[in-house]
Each structure stands twice: as structure tokens, then as C-alpha cells.
Amino acid sequence: MSGSMALVRTTVGTRDAADDLAQRLVTAGLATCVHVQEIRSTYRWKGKVIAEPEWLVEARALPSKAEGVREAMLAGHPYEVPLVETLNATGISKEYLDWAKSS
């Protein structure tokens, strides 16, 4: 039997901001695990096409904690228009879910 978890993610401009957010989410007990990785984003902002590095912060959380993770990501977010999205991850093993519930 497999279950689901929420993946809540956003991007920030620096590694320090990403690491700080990851630490806060896990310390607060909102996220079970947070992945931080460097990415490159291309987007249009204020009439210009921008291509620059960003840091993806992706939190794994029990579905009951997803809204708390989302609120924590938005609180004090450094971007003028931040994207925080929640995805449903399915097929999570019972062992991982048991660990997530106990942590």
C-alpha cells in the first residue's frame, strides 16, 4: 500500500536564503525533508527577458501540514511576486510515510 505527501516548492535568489528557509521548515516541524538545488530560470519581468540562477526549495510534508509550509514560505519571501506551489506526490512507500509521521 502506498500513500501521498505534499511537495510544496518555491524559488529564492540565493543559497543562503534557500538554506535558511529549509532549516526553518524542518525545525518548525512543518516539513519532513527539504531539497535545495540550484536551477536556471528564464522569465519575463517588467518588459525584459531575464535568465538567471535561482535556488529551488522543495519541501516534503504530510498533507495536513502543506498549508503551514505554504504560509511559512510566503512569510517574508524576498520576491515581489513569489510562486509557491503545492503538488501531490503519490506512490510514497509505507516506510517513508511512517518515518515522516514520526519525525
GROMACS .gro file of N, CA and C in nm:
model
  309
    1MET      N    1   0.084  -0.118   0.000
    1MET     CA    2   0.000   0.000   0.000
    1MET      C    3   0.088   0.124   0.000
    2SER      N    4   0.054   0.221  -0.082
    2SER     CA    5   0.132   0.344  -0.086
    2SER      C    6   0.039   0.462  -0.059
    3GLY      N    7   0.098   0.572  -0.017
    3GLY     CA    8   0.021   0.689   0.018
    3GLY      C    9   0.070   0.813  -0.055
    4SER      N   10   0.032   0.928  -0.002
    4SER     CA   11   0.071   1.052  -0.068
    4SER      C   12   0.131   1.150   0.032
    5MET      N   13   0.205   1.242  -0.024
    5MET     CA   14   0.262   1.354   0.050
    5MET      C   15   0.247   1.478  -0.035
    6ALA      N   16   0.261   1.592   0.029
    6ALA     CA   17   0.260   1.719  -0.043
    6ALA      C   18   0.403   1.761  -0.072
    7LEU      N   19   0.425   1.811  -0.193
    7LEU     CA   20   0.551   1.875  -0.228
    7LEU      C   21   0.518   2.023  -0.243
    8VAL      N   22   0.574   2.105  -0.156
    8VAL     CA   23   0.548   2.249  -0.160
    8VAL      C   24   0.680   2.314  -0.198
    9ARG      N   25   0.676   2.395  -0.305
    9ARG     CA   26   0.804   2.448  -0.352
    9ARG      C   27   0.795   2.594  -0.394
   10THR      N   28   0.910   2.657  -0.387
   10THR     CA   29   0.927   2.795  -0.427
   10THR      C   30   1.070   2.814  -0.473
   11THR      N   31   1.101   2.932  -0.523
   11THR     CA   32   1.239   2.965  -0.558
   11THR      C   33   1.279   3.093  -0.485
   12VAL      N   34   1.408   3.101  -0.458
   12VAL     CA   35   1.467   3.221  -0.398
   12VAL      C   36   1.596   3.251  -0.472
   13GLY      N   37   1.651   3.369  -0.448
   13GLY     CA   38   1.764   3.415  -0.527
   13GLY      C   39   1.901   3.374  -0.480
   14THR      N   40   1.914   3.328  -0.354
   14THR     CA   41   2.047   3.294  -0.303
   14THR      C   42   2.047   3.161  -0.229
   15ARG      N   43   2.162   3.102  -0.222
   15ARG     CA   44   2.178   2.976  -0.149
   15ARG      C   45   2.151   2.997   0.000
   16ASP      N   46   2.197   3.110   0.054
   16ASP     CA   47   2.174   3.137   0.196
   16ASP      C   48   2.025   3.146   0.227
   17ALA      N   49   1.949   3.213   0.141
   17ALA     CA   50   1.804   3.224   0.163
   17ALA      C   51   1.738   3.086   0.154
   18ALA      N   52   1.782   3.004   0.060
   18ALA     CA   53   1.727   2.869   0.044
   18ALA      C   54   1.759   2.782   0.166
   19ASP      N   55   1.884   2.786   0.211
   19ASP     CA   56   1.923   2.706   0.328
   19ASP      C   57   1.851   2.752   0.453
   20ASP      N   58   1.834   2.883   0.469
   20ASP     CA   59   1.762   2.936   0.584
   20ASP      C   60   1.617   2.890   0.584
   21LEU      N   61   1.552   2.896   0.470
   21LEU     CA   62   1.413   2.853   0.459
   21LEU      C   63   1.400   2.703   0.489
   22ALA      N   64   1.488   2.624   0.432
   22ALA     CA   65   1.486   2.479   0.457
   22ALA      C   66   1.501   2.449   0.606
   23GLN      N   67   1.594   2.515   0.670
   23GLN     CA   68   1.619   2.494   0.813
   23GLN      C   69   1.496   2.532   0.895
   24ARG      N   70   1.433   2.646   0.862
   24ARG     CA   71   1.315   2.690   0.936
   24ARG      C   72   1.199   2.592   0.921
   25LEU      N   73   1.179   2.539   0.801
   25LEU     CA   74   1.067   2.448   0.777
   25LEU      C   75   1.082   2.317   0.853
   26VAL      N   76   1.204   2.264   0.855
   26VAL     CA   77   1.227   2.138   0.926
   26VAL      C   78   1.227   2.160   1.077
   27THR      N   79   1.291   2.266   1.122
   27THR     CA   80   1.297   2.295   1.266
   27THR      C   81   1.157   2.317   1.323
   28ALA      N   82   1.070   2.383   1.247
   28ALA     CA   83   0.933   2.410   1.292
   28ALA      C   84   0.844   2.286   1.286
   29GLY      N   85   0.895   2.177   1.229
   29GLY     CA   86   0.815   2.055   1.219
   29GLY      C   87   0.711   2.059   1.109
   30LEU      N   88   0.725   2.153   1.017
   30LEU     CA   89   0.631   2.163   0.906
   30LEU      C   90   0.666   2.067   0.793
   31ALA      N   91   0.793   2.056   0.763
   31ALA     CA   92   0.839   1.970   0.653
   31ALA      C   93   0.920   1.854   0.710
   32THR      N   94   0.902   1.738   0.648
   32THR     CA   95   0.979   1.620   0.686
   32THR      C   96   1.121   1.630   0.631
   33CYS      N   97   1.132   1.679   0.509
   33CYS     CA   98   1.260   1.688   0.438
   33CYS      C   99   1.248   1.803   0.338
   34VAL      N  100   1.357   1.873   0.314
   34VAL     CA  101   1.357   1.982   0.217
   34VAL      C  102   1.476   1.964   0.125
   35HIS      N  103   1.451   1.964  -0.003
   35HIS     CA  104   1.557   1.960  -0.103
   35HIS      C  105   1.585   2.102  -0.151
   36VAL      N  106   1.713   2.134  -0.163
   36VAL     CA  107   1.757   2.264  -0.213
   36VAL      C  108   1.849   2.236  -0.332
   37GLN      N  109   1.816   2.297  -0.445
   37GLN     CA  110   1.903   2.277  -0.561
   37GLN      C  111   1.908   2.402  -0.647
   38GLU      N  112   2.024   2.423  -0.708
   38GLU     CA  113   2.040   2.538  -0.798
   38GLU      C  114   1.975   2.506  -0.932
   39ILE      N  115   1.905   2.603  -0.984
   39ILE     CA  116   1.840   2.591  -1.115
   39ILE      C  117   1.869   2.718  -1.194
   40ARG      N  118   1.828   2.720  -1.318
   40ARG     CA  119   1.837   2.841  -1.400
   40ARG      C  120   1.697   2.870  -1.452
   41SER      N  121   1.651   2.992  -1.433
   41SER     CA  122   1.516   3.030  -1.473
   41SER      C  123   1.522   3.139  -1.581
   42THR      N  124   1.431   3.129  -1.675
   42THR     CA  125   1.414   3.231  -1.778
   42THR      C  126   1.269   3.277  -1.772
   43TYR      N  127   1.250   3.407  -1.762
   43TYR     CA  128   1.116   3.462  -1.746
   43TYR      C  129   1.113   3.608  -1.792
   44ARG      N  130   0.993   3.659  -1.810
   44ARG     CA  131   0.976   3.799  -1.847
   44ARG      C  132   0.939   3.876  -1.721
   45TRP      N  133   1.012   3.984  -1.695
   45TRP     CA  134   0.985   4.066  -1.577
   45TRP      C  135   0.997   4.213  -1.615
   46LYS      N  136   0.887   4.285  -1.598
   46LYS     CA  137   0.882   4.428  -1.625
   46LYS      C  138   0.934   4.461  -1.765
   47GLY      N  139   0.888   4.382  -1.863
   47GLY     CA  140   0.919   4.407  -2.003
   47GLY      C  141   1.051   4.353  -2.052
   48LYS      N  142   1.128   4.289  -1.967
   48LYS     CA  143   1.257   4.234  -2.008
   48LYS      C  144   1.258   4.083  -1.988
   49VAL      N  145   1.331   4.013  -2.075
   49VAL     CA  146   1.351   3.870  -2.056
   49VAL      C  147   1.476   3.852  -1.969
   50ILE      N  148   1.457   3.782  -1.861
   50ILE     CA  149   1.563   3.760  -1.763
   50ILE      C  150   1.599   3.612  -1.763
   51ALA      N  151   1.727   3.582  -1.757
   51ALA     CA  152   1.776   3.444  -1.739
   51ALA      C  153   1.881   3.450  -1.630
   52GLU      N  154   1.854   3.382  -1.520
   52GLU     CA  155   1.945   3.390  -1.407
   52GLU      C  156   1.934   3.267  -1.318
   53PRO      N  157   2.036   3.243  -1.237
   53PRO     CA  158   2.028   3.131  -1.144
   53PRO      C  159   1.932   3.162  -1.030
   54GLU      N  160   1.867   3.058  -0.983
   54GLU     CA  161   1.781   3.066  -0.866
   54GLU      C  162   1.803   2.938  -0.786
   55TRP      N  163   1.744   2.935  -0.669
   55TRP     CA  164   1.751   2.817  -0.583
   55TRP      C  165   1.610   2.765  -0.560
   56LEU      N  166   1.587   2.640  -0.597
   56LEU     CA  167   1.459   2.573  -0.576
   56LEU      C  168   1.458   2.514  -0.436
   57VAL      N  169   1.354   2.546  -0.361
   57VAL     CA  170   1.335   2.492  -0.227
   57VAL      C  171   1.208   2.408  -0.234
   58GLU      N  172   1.223   2.276  -0.219
   58GLU     CA  173   1.111   2.184  -0.231
   58GLU      C  174   1.095   2.105  -0.102
   59ALA      N  175   0.985   2.131  -0.033
   59ALA     CA  176   0.959   2.067   0.095
   59ALA      C  177   0.866   1.948   0.078
   60ARG      N  178   0.899   1.839   0.144
   60ARG     CA  179   0.812   1.723   0.152
   60ARG      C  180   0.740   1.730   0.285
   61ALA      N  181   0.608   1.723   0.279
   61ALA     CA  182   0.529   1.740   0.401
   61ALA      C  183   0.408   1.649   0.399
   62LEU      N  184   0.361   1.614   0.517
   62LEU     CA  185   0.234   1.544   0.526
   62LEU      C  186   0.125   1.639   0.473
   63PRO      N  187   0.024   1.585   0.406
   63PRO     CA  188  -0.080   1.673   0.350
   63PRO      C  189  -0.141   1.769   0.453
   64SER      N  190  -0.153   1.726   0.577
   64SER     CA  191  -0.210   1.810   0.681
   64SER      C  192  -0.123   1.931   0.715
   65LYS      N  193   0.004   1.929   0.675
   65LYS     CA  194   0.096   2.038   0.705
   65LYS      C  195   0.127   2.125   0.583
   66ALA      N  196   0.072   2.091   0.469
   66ALA     CA  197   0.104   2.162   0.345
   66ALA      C  198   0.072   2.311   0.352
   67GLU      N  199  -0.042   2.346   0.408
   67GLU     CA  200  -0.080   2.488   0.415
   67GLU      C  201   0.014   2.564   0.507
   68GLY      N  202   0.058   2.502   0.615
   68GLY     CA  203   0.156   2.565   0.704
   68GLY      C  204   0.288   2.589   0.635
   69VAL      N  205   0.331   2.494   0.553
   69VAL     CA  206   0.455   2.511   0.476
   69VAL      C  207   0.439   2.627   0.379
   70ARG      N  208   0.326   2.629   0.310
   70ARG     CA  209   0.299   2.736   0.214
   70ARG      C  210   0.303   2.873   0.281
   71GLU      N  211   0.237   2.886   0.395
   71GLU     CA  212   0.236   3.013   0.467
   71GLU      C  213   0.376   3.053   0.513
   72ALA      N  214   0.453   2.956   0.560
   72ALA     CA  215   0.590   2.984   0.604
   72ALA      C  216   0.679   3.028   0.487
   73MET      N  217   0.657   2.968   0.370
   73MET     CA  218   0.735   3.008   0.253
   73MET      C  219   0.701   3.150   0.209
   74LEU      N  220   0.574   3.186   0.218
   74LEU     CA  221   0.532   3.320   0.177
   74LEU      C  222   0.571   3.428   0.277
   75ALA      N  223   0.579   3.393   0.404
   75ALA     CA  224   0.613   3.491   0.508
   75ALA      C  225   0.755   3.542   0.487
   76GLY      N  226   0.767   3.668   0.458
   76GLY     CA  227   0.899   3.726   0.438
   76GLY      C  228   0.969   3.684   0.311
   77HIS      N  229   0.896   3.631   0.214
   77HIS     CA  230   0.959   3.588   0.088
   77HIS      C  231   1.027   3.708   0.023
   78PRO      N  232   1.149   3.690  -0.029
   78PRO     CA  233   1.223   3.804  -0.084
   78PRO      C  234   1.172   3.855  -0.219
   79TYR      N  235   1.086   3.781  -0.287
   79TYR     CA  236   1.041   3.823  -0.419
   79TYR      C  237   0.916   3.909  -0.410
   80GLU      N  238   0.904   4.002  -0.504
   80GLU     CA  239   0.786   4.087  -0.512
   80GLU      C  240   0.661   4.005  -0.544
   81VAL      N  241   0.677   3.907  -0.633
   81VAL     CA  242   0.566   3.820  -0.673
   81VAL      C  243   0.613   3.674  -0.663
   82PRO      N  244   0.612   3.617  -0.542
   82PRO     CA  245   0.662   3.480  -0.528
   82PRO      C  246   0.562   3.376  -0.577
   83LEU      N  247   0.616   3.266  -0.629
   83LEU     CA  248   0.536   3.149  -0.662
   83LEU      C  249   0.560   3.046  -0.553
   84VAL      N  250   0.454   3.002  -0.490
   84VAL     CA  251   0.460   2.887  -0.401
   84VAL      C  252   0.354   2.792  -0.451
   85GLU      N  253   0.397   2.674  -0.493
   85GLU     CA  254   0.303   2.577  -0.548
   85GLU      C  255   0.306   2.449  -0.467
   86THR      N  256   0.190   2.384  -0.463
   86THR     CA  257   0.178   2.258  -0.390
   86THR      C  258   0.139   2.149  -0.489
   87LEU      N  259   0.218   2.044  -0.490
   87LEU     CA  260   0.193   1.929  -0.576
   87LEU      C  261   0.164   1.808  -0.488
   88ASN      N  262   0.086   1.716  -0.541
   88ASN     CA  263   0.056   1.593  -0.469
   88ASN      C  264   0.146   1.482  -0.521
   89ALA      N  265   0.227   1.427  -0.434
   89ALA     CA  266   0.315   1.316  -0.470
   89ALA      C  267   0.250   1.186  -0.424
   90THR      N  268   0.230   1.095  -0.517
   90THR     CA  269   0.168   0.968  -0.484
   90THR      C  270   0.270   0.855  -0.494
   91GLY      N  271   0.229   0.739  -0.445
   91GLY     CA  272   0.318   0.623  -0.451
   91GLY      C  273   0.425   0.623  -0.345
   92ILE      N  274   0.406   0.701  -0.240
   92ILE     CA  275   0.504   0.708  -0.132
   92ILE      C  276   0.495   0.578  -0.050
   93SER      N  277   0.610   0.519  -0.025
   93SER     CA  278   0.610   0.390   0.047
   93SER      C  279   0.560   0.405   0.190
   94LYS      N  280   0.505   0.298   0.243
   94LYS     CA  281   0.457   0.296   0.380
   94LYS      C  282   0.571   0.328   0.477
   95GLU      N  283   0.689   0.277   0.450
   95GLU     CA  284   0.804   0.300   0.537
   95GLU      C  285   0.840   0.449   0.543
   96TYR      N  286   0.840   0.515   0.428
   96TYR     CA  287   0.872   0.657   0.426
   96TYR      C  288   0.763   0.737   0.499
   97LEU      N  289   0.636   0.703   0.473
   97LEU     CA  290   0.526   0.773   0.541
   97LEU      C  291   0.533   0.752   0.692
   98ASP      N  292   0.565   0.631   0.736
   98ASP     CA  293   0.579   0.606   0.879
   98ASP      C  294   0.689   0.693   0.938
   99TRP      N  295   0.801   0.702   0.866
   99TRP     CA  296   0.911   0.787   0.912
   99TRP      C  297   0.867   0.934   0.916
  100ALA      N  298   0.797   0.979   0.812
  100ALA     CA  299   0.751   1.118   0.805
  100ALA      C  300   0.657   1.151   0.922
  101LYS      N  301   0.571   1.058   0.954
  101LYS     CA  302   0.476   1.080   1.064
  101LYS      C  303   0.546   1.083   1.200
  102SER      N  304   0.655   1.012   1.211
  102SER     CA  305   0.725   1.005   1.341
  102SER      C  306   0.826   1.118   1.359
  103SER      N  307   0.858   1.190   1.254
  103SER     CA  308   0.962   1.292   1.267
  103SER      C  309   0.911   1.430   1.295
   0.00000   0.00000   0.00000
